[in-house]
mmCIF file of C-alpha atoms in Angstrom:
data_model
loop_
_atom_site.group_PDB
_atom_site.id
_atom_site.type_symbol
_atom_site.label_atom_id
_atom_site.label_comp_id
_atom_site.label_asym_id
_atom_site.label_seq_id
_atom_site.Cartn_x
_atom_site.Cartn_y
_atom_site.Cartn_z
ATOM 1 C CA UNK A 1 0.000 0.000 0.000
ATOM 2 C CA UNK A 2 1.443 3.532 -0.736
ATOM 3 C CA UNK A 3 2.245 5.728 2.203
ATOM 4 C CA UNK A 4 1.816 9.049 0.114
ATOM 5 C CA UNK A 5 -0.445 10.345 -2.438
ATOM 6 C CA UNK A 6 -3.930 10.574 -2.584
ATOM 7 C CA UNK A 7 -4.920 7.104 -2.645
ATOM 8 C CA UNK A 8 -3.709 6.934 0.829
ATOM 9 C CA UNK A 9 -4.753 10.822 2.149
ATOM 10 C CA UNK A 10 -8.276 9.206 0.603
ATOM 11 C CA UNK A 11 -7.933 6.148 3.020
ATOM 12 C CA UNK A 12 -6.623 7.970 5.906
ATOM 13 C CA UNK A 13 -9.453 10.802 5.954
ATOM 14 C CA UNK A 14 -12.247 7.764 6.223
ATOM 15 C CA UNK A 15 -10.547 6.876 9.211
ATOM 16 C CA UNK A 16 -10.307 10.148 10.585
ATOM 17 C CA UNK A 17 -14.521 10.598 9.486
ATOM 18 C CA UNK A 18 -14.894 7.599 11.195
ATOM 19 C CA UNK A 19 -12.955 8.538 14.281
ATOM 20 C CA UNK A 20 -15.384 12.043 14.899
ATOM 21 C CA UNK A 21 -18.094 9.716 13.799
ATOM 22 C CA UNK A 22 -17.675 7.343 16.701
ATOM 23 C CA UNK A 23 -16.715 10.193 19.137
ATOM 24 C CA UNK A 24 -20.229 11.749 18.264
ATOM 25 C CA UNK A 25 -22.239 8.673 18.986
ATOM 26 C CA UNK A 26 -20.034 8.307 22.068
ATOM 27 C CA UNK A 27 -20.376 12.007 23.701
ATOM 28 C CA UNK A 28 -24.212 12.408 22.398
ATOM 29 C CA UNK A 29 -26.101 9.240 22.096
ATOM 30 C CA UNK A 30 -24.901 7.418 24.662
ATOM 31 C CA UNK A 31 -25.863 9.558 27.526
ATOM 32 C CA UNK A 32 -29.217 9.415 25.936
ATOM 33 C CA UNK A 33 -29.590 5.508 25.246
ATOM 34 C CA UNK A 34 -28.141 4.176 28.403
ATOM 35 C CA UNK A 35 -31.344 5.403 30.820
ATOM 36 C CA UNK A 36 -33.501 2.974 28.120
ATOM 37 C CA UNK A 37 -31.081 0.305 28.725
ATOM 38 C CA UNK A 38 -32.548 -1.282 31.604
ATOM 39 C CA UNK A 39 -36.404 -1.648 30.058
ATOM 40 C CA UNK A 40 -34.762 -3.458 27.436
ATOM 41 C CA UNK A 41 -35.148 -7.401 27.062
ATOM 42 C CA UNK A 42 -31.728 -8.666 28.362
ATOM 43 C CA UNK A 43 -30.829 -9.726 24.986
ATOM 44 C CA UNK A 44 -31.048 -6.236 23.138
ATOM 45 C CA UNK A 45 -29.840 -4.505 26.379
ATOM 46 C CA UNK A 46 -26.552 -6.794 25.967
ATOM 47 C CA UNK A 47 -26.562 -6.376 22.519
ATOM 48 C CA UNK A 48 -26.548 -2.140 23.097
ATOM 49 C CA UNK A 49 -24.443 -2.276 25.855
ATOM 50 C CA UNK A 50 -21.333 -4.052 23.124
ATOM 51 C CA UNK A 51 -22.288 -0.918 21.083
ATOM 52 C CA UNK A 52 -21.727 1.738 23.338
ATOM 53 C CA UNK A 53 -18.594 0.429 24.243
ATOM 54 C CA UNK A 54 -17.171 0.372 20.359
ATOM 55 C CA UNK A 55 -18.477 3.369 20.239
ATOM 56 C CA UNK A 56 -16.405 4.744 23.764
ATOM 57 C CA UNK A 57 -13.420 2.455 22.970
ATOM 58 C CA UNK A 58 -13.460 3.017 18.647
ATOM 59 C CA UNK A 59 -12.998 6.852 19.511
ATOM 60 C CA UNK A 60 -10.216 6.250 22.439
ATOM 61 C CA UNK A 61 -12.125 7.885 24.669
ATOM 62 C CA UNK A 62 -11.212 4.932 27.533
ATOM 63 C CA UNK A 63 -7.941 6.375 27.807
ATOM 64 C CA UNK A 64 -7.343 9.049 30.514
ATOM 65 C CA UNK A 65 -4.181 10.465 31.598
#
């Protein structure tokens, strides 16, 4: 894979999109889906629960200093 160019500034800015993407969903909807969690069949309250996390953990905000 090239390391320069714009096949790989292409490449690099959908990671970057995705990164403000998932630091969106982490700083705005979770606050706002996790008080639903609990009236939630245990299944789909699991299955939310493993997407807030991607969404905390995708974005590095799990890291403080």
């Amino acid at each position: 894979m090239f390391q320069v160019g714009i096949p790989a500034l292409l490449d690099w800015s959908r990671h970057f999109l995705m990164l403000g993407y998932y630091t969106f969903l982490a700083t705005f909807a979770d606050p706002i889906v996790r008080p639903f969690l609990n009236t939630l069949p245990s299944k789909t309250s699991f299955q939310w629960k493993r997407h807030l996390e991607a969404w905390k953990y995708g974005d590095g905000l799990d890291y403080k200093l």
